[in-house]
MMTF fields as JSON, N, C-alpha, C and O atoms, coordinates in Angstrom:
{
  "mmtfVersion": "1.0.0",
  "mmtfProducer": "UNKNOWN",
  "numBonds": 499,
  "numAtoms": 500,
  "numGroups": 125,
  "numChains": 1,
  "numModels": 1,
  "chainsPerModel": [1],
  "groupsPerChain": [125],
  "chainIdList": ["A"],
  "bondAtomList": [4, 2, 8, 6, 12, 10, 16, 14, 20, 18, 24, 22, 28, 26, 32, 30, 36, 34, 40, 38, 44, 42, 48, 46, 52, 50, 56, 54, 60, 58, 64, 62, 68, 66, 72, 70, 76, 74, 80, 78, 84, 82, 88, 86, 92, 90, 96, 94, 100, 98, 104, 102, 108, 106, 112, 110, 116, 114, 120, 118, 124, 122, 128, 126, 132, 130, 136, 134, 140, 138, 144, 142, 148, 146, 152, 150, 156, 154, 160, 158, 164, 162, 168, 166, 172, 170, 176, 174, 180, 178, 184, 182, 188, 186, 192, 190, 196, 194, 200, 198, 204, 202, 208, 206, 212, 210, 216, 214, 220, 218, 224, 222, 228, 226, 232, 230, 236, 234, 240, 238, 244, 242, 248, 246, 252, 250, 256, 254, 260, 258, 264, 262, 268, 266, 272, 270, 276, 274, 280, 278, 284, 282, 288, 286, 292, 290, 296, 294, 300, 298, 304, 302, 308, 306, 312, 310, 316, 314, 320, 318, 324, 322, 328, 326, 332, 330, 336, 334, 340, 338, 344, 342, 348, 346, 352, 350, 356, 354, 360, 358, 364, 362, 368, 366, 372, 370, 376, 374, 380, 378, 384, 382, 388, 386, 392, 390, 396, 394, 400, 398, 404, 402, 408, 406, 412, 410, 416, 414, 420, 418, 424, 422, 428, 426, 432, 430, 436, 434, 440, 438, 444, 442, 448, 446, 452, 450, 456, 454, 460, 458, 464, 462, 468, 466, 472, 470, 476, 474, 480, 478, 484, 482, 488, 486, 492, 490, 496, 494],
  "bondOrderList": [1, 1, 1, 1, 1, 1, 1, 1, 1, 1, 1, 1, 1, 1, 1, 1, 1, 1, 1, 1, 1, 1, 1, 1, 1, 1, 1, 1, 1, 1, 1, 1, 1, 1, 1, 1, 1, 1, 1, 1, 1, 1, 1, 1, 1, 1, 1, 1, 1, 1, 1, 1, 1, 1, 1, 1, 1, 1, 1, 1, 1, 1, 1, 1, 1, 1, 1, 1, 1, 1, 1, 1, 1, 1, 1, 1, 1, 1, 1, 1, 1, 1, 1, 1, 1, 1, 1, 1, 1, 1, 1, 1, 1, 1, 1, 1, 1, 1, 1, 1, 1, 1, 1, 1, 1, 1, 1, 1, 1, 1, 1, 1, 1, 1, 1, 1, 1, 1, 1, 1, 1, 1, 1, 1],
  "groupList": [{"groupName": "UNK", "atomNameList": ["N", "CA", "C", "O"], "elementList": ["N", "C", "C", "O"], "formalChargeList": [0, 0, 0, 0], "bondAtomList": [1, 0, 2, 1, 3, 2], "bondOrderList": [1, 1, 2], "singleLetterCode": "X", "chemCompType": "L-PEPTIDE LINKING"}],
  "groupTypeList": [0, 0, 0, 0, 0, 0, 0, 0, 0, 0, 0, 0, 0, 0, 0, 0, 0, 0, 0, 0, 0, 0, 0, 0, 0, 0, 0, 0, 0, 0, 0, 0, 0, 0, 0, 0, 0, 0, 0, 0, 0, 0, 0, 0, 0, 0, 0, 0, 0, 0, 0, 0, 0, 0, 0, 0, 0, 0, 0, 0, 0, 0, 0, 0, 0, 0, 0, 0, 0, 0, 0, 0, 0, 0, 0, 0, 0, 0, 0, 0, 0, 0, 0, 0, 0, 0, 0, 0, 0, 0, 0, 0, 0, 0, 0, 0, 0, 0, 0, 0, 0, 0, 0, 0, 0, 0, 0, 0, 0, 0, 0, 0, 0, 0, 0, 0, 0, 0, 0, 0, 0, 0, 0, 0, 0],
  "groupIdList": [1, 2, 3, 4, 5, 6, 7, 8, 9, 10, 11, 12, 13, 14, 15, 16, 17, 18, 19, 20, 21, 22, 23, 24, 25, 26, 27, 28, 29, 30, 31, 32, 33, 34, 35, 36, 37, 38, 39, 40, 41, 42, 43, 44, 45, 46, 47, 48, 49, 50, 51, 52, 53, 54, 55, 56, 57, 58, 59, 60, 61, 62, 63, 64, 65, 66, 67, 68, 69, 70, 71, 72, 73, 74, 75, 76, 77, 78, 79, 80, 81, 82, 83, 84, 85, 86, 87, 88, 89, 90, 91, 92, 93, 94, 95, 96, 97, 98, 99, 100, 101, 102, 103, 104, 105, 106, 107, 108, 109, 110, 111, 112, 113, 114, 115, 116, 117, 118, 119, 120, 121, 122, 123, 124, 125],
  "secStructList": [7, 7, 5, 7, 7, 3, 3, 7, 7, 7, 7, 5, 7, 6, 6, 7, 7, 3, 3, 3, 3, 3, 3, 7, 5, 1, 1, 4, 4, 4, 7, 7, 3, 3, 3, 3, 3, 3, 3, 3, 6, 6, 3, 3, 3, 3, 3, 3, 3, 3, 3, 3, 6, 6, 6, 6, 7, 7, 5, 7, 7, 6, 6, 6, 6, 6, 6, 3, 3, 7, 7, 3, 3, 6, 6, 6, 6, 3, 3, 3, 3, 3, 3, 7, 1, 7, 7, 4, 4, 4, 7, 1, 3, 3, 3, 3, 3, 3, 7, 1, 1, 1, 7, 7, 4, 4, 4, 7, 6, 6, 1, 7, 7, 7, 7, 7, 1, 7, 7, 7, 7, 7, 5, 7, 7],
  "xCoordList": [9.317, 8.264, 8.599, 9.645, 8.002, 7.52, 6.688, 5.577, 6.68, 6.056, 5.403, 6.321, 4.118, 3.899, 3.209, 2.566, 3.212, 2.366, 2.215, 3.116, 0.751, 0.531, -0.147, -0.752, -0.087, -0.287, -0.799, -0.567, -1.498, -2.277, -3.181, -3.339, -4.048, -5.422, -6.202, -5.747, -7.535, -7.598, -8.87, -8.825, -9.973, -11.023, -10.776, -9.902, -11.903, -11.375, -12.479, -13.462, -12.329, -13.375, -12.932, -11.943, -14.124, -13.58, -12.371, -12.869, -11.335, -10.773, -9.339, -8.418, -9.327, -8.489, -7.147, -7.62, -6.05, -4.823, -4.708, -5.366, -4.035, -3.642, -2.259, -2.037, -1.549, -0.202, -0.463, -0.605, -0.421, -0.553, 0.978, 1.562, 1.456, 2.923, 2.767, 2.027, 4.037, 4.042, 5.56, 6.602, 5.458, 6.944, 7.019, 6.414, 7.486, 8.614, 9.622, 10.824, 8.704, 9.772, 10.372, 9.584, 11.605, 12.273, 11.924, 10.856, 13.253, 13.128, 13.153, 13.329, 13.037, 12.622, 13.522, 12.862, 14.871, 15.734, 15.873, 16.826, 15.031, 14.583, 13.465, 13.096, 12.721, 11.397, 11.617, 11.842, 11.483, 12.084, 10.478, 10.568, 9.261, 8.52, 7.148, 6.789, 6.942, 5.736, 4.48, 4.438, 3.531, 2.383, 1.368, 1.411, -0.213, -0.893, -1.806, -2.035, -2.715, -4.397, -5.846, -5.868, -6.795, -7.775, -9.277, -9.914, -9.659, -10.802, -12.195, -12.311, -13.032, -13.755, -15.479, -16.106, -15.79, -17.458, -17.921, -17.94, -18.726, -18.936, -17.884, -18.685, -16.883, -16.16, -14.862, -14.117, -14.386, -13.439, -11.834, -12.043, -10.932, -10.017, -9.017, -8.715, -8.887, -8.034, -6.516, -6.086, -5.82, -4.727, -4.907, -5.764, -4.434, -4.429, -2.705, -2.531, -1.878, -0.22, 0.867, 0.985, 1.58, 2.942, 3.941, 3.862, 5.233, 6.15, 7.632, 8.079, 8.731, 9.894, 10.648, 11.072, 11.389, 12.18, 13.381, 14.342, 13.916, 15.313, 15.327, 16.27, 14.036, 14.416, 13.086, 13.008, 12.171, 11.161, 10.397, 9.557, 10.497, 9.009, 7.791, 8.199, 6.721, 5.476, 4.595, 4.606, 3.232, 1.973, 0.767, 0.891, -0.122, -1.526, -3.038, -3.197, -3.921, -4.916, -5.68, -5.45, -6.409, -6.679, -7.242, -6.817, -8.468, -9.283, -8.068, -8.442, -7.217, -6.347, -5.2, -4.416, -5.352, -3.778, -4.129, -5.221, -2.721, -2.287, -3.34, -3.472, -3.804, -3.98, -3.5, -3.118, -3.232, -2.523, -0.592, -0.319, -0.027, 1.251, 2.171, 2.122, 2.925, 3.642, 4.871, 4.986, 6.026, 6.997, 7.771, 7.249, 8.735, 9.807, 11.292, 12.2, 10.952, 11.965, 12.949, 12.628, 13.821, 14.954, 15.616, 15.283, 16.143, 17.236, 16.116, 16.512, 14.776, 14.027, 13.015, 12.132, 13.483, 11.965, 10.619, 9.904, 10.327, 9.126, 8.412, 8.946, 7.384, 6.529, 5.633, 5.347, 5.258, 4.352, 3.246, 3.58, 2.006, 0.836, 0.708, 0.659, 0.681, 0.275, -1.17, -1.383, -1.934, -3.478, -3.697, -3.774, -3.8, -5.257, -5.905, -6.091, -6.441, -8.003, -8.961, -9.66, -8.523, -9.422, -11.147, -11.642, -11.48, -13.031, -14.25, -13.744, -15.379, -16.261, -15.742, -15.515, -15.576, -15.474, -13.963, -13.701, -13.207, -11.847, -11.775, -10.75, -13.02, -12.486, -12.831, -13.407, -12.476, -12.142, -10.958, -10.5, -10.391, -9.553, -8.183, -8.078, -7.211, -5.938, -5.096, -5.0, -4.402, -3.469, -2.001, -1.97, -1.29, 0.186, 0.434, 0.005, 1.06, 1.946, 2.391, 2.281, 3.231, 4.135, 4.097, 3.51, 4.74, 5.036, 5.884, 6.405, 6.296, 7.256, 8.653, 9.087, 9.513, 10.844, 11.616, 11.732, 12.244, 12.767, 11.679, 11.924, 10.399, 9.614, 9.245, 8.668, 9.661, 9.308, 8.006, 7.175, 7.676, 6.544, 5.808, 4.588, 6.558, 6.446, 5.502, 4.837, 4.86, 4.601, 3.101, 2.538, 2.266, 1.104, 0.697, 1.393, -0.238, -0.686, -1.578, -2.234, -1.273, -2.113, -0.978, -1.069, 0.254, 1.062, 1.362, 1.885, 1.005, 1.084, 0.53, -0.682, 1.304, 1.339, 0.916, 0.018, 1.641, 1.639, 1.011, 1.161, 0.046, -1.05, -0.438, 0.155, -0.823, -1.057, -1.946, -2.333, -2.59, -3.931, -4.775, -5.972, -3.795, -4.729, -5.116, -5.236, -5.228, -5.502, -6.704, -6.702, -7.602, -9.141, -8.705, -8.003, -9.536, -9.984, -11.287, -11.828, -11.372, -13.015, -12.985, -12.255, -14.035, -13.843, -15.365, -15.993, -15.859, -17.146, -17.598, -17.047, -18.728, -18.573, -19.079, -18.891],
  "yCoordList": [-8.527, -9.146, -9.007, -9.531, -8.505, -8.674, -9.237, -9.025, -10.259, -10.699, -9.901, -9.831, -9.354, -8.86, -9.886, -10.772, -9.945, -10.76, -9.669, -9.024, -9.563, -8.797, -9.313, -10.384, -8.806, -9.198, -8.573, -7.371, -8.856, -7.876, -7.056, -6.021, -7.798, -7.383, -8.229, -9.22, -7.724, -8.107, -7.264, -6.192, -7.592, -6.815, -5.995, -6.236, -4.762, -4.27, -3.155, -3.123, -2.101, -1.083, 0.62, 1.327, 0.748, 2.445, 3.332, 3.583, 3.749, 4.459, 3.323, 3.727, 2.313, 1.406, 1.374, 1.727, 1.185, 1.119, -0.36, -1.328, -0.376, -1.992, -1.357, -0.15, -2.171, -2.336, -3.838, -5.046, -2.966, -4.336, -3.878, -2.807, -5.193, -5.476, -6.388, -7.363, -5.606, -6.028, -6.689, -6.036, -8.211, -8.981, -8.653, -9.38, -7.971, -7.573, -8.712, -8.81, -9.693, -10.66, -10.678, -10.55, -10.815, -10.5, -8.834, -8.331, -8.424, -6.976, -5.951, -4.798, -6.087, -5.245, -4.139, -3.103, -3.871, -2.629, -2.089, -1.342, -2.388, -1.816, -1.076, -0.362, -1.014, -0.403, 1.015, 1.27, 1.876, 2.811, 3.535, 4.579, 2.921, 3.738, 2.179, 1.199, 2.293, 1.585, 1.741, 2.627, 1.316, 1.703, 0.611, -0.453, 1.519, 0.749, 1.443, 2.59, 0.472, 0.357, -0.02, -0.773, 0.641, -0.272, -0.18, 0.795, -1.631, -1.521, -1.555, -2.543, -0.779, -0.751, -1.347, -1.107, -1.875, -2.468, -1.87, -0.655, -2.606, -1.585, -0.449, 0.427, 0.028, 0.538, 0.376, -0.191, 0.913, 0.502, 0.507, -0.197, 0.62, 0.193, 1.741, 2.516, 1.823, 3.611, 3.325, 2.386, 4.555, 4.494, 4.982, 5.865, 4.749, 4.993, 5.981, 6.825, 5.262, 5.99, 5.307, 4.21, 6.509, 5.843, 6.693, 7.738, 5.556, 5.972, 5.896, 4.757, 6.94, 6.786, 6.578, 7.248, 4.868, 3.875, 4.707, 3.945, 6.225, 6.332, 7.295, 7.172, 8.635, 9.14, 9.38, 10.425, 8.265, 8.101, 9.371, 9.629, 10.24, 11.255, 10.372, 9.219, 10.341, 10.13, 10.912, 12.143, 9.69, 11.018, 10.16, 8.958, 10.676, 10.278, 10.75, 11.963, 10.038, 10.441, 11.392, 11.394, 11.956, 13.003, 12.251, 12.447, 11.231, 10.344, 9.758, 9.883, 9.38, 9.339, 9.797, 9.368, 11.1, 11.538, 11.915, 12.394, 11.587, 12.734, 11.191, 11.355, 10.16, 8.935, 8.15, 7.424, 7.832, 6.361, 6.82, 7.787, 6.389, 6.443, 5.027, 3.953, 5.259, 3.995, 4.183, 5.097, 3.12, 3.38, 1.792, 0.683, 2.125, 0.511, 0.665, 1.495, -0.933, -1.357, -1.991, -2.834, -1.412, -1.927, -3.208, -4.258, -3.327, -4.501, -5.899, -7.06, -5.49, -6.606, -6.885, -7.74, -5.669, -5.353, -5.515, -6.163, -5.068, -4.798, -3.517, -2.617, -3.484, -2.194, -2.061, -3.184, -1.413, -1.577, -0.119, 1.049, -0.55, 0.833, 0.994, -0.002, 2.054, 1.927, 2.9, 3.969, 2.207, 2.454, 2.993, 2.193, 4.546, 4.629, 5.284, 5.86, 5.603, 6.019, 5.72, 6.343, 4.4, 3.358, 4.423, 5.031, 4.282, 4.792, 3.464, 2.398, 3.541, 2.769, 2.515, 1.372, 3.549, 3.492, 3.405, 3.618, 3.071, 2.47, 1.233, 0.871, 0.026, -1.041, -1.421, -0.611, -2.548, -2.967, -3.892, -4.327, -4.268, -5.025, -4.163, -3.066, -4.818, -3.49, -4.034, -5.254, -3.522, -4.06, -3.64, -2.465, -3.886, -3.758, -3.415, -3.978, -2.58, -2.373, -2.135, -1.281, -1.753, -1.754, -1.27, -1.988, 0.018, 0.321, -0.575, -1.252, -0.876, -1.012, -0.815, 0.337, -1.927, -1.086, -0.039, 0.157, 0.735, 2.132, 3.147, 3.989, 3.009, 4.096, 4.766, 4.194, 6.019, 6.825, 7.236, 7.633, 7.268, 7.987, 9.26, 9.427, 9.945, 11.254, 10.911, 11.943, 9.906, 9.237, 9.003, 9.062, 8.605, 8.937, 7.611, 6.637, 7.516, 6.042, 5.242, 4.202, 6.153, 5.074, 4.284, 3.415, 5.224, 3.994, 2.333, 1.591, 1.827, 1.4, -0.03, -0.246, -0.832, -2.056, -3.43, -4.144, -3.652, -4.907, -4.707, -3.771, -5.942, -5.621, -7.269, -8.089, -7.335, -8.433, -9.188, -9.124, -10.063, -10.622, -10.042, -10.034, -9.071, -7.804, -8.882, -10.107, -8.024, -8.359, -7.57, -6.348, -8.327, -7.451, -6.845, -7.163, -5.855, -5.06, -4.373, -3.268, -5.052, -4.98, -3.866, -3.863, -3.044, -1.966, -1.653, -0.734, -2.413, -2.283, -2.435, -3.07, -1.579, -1.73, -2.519, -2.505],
  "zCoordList": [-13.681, -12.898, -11.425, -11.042, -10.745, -8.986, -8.391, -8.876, -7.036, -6.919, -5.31, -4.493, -4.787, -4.16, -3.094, -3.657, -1.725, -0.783, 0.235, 0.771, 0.43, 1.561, 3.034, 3.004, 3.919, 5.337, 6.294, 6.17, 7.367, 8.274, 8.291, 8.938, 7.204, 7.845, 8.777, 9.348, 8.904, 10.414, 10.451, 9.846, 11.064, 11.539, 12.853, 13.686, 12.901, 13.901, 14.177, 13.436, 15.374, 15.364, 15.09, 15.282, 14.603, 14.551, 15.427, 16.525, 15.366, 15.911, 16.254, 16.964, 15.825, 16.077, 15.054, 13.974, 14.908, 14.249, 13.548, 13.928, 12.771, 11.688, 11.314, 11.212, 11.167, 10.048, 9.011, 9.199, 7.953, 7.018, 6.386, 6.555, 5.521, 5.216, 4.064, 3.934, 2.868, 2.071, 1.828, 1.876, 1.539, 1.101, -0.541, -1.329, -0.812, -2.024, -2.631, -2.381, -3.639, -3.964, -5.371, -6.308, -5.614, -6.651, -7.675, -8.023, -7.869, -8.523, -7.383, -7.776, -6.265, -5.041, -5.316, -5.247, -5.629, -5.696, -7.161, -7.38, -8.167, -9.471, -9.178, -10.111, -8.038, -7.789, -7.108, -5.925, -8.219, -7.37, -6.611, -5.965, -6.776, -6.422, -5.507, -6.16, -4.831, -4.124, -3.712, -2.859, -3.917, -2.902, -3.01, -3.627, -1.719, -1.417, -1.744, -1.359, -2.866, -3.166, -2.135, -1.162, -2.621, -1.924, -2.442, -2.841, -2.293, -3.013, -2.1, -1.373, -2.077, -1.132, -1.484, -2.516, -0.717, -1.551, -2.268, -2.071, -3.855, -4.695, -5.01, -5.336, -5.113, -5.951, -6.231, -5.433, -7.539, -7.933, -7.611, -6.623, -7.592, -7.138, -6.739, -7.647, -6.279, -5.73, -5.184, -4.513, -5.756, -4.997, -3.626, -3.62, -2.486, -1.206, -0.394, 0.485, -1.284, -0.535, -1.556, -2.104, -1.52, -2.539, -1.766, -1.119, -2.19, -1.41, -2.185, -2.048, -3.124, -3.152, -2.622, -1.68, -3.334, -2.249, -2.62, -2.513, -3.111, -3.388, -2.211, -1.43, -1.869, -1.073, 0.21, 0.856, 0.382, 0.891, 0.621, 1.482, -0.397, -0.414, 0.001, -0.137, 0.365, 0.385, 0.012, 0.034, -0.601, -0.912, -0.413, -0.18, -0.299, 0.169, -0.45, -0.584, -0.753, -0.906, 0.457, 1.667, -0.174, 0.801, 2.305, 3.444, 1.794, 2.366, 3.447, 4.613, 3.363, 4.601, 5.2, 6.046, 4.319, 4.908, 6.206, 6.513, 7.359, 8.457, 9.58, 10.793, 9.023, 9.436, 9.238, 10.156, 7.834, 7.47, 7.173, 6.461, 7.506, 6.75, 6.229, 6.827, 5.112, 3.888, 4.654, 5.471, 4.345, 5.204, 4.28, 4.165, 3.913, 3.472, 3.937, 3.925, 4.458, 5.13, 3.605, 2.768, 3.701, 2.368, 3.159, 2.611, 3.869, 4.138, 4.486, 4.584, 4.624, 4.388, 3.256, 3.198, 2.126, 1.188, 1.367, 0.601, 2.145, 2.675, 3.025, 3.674, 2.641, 2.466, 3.644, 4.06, 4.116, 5.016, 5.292, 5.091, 5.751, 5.405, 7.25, 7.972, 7.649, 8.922, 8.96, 8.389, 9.733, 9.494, 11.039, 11.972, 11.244, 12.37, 12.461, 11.388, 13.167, 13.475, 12.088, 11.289, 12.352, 11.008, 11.128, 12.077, 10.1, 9.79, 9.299, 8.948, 9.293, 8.577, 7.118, 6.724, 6.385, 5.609, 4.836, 3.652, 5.78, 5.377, 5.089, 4.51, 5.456, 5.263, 3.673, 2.946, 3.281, 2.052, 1.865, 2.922, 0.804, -0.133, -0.178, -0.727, 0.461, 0.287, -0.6, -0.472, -1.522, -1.988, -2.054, -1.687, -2.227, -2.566, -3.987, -4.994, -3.897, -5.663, -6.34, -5.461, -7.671, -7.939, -9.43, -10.239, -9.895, -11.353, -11.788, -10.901, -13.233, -13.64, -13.414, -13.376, -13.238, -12.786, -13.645, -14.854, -12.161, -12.71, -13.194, -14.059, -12.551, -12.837, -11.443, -10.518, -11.463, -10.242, -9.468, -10.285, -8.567, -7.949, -8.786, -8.776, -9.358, -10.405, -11.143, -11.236, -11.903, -12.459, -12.677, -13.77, -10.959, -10.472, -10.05, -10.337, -9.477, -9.242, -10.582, -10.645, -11.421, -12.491, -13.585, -14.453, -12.928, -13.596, -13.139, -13.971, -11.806, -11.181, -11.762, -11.762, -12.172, -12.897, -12.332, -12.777, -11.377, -10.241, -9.098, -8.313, -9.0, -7.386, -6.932, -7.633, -5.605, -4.872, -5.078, -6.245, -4.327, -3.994, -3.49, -3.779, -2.048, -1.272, -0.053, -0.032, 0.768, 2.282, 3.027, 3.174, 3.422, 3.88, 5.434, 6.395, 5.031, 5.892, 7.03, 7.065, 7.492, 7.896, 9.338, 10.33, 8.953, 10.198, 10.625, 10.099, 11.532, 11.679, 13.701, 14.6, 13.691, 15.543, 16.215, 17.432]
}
């Protein structure tokens, strides 16, 4: 079991940056793999970025790569999404989350077991 809390969302306007942050509670160094979801009005729930906590590979959905980047801080377990040149259509429901421990990034985002509550996102002008 993991317990995920996420942080920093925040409304905002097109072309603008966010860091949202995820506290990693208990299990945090069994996780060998992390990422961030998001659910956007009317549809269903997507992976957004995953990140291997053994040797930070990263991956991205297309929809934000080379904009958003994942990034974890180990000595504080914490995950964190860095968001910019936010779009209309970036905002939504973000979440935090988490495979099973000892399951790798390799894996895909549909292995991805444990969500947060999720933290909104509102991107409007």
């Amino acid at each position: 079991q993991v317990d995920l809390m996420e942080s920093g969302g925040d409304s905002v306007q097109p072309g603008e940056s966010l860091r949202l942050a995820c506290r990693v509670s208990r299990d945090f160094y069994n996780r060998f793999c992390m990422g961030w979801f998001r659910q956007r009005p009317g549809e269903g729930r997507e992976g957004v970025a995953k990140i291997d906590t053994i040797d930070d590979t990263t991956s991205y959905a297309d929809s934000v790569k080379d904009r958003f980047t994942i990034s974890v801080d180990k000595a504080n377990e914490t995950v964190y999404l860095h968001m910019n040149s936010l779009k209309l259509e970036d905002a939504g429901l973000y979440y935090c989350a988490a495979p099973p421990a000892f399951r790798s990034c390799a894996a895909g985002f549909t292995s991805f077991h444990y969500f947060g509550q999720g933290t909104w996102v509102t991107v409007s002008s």
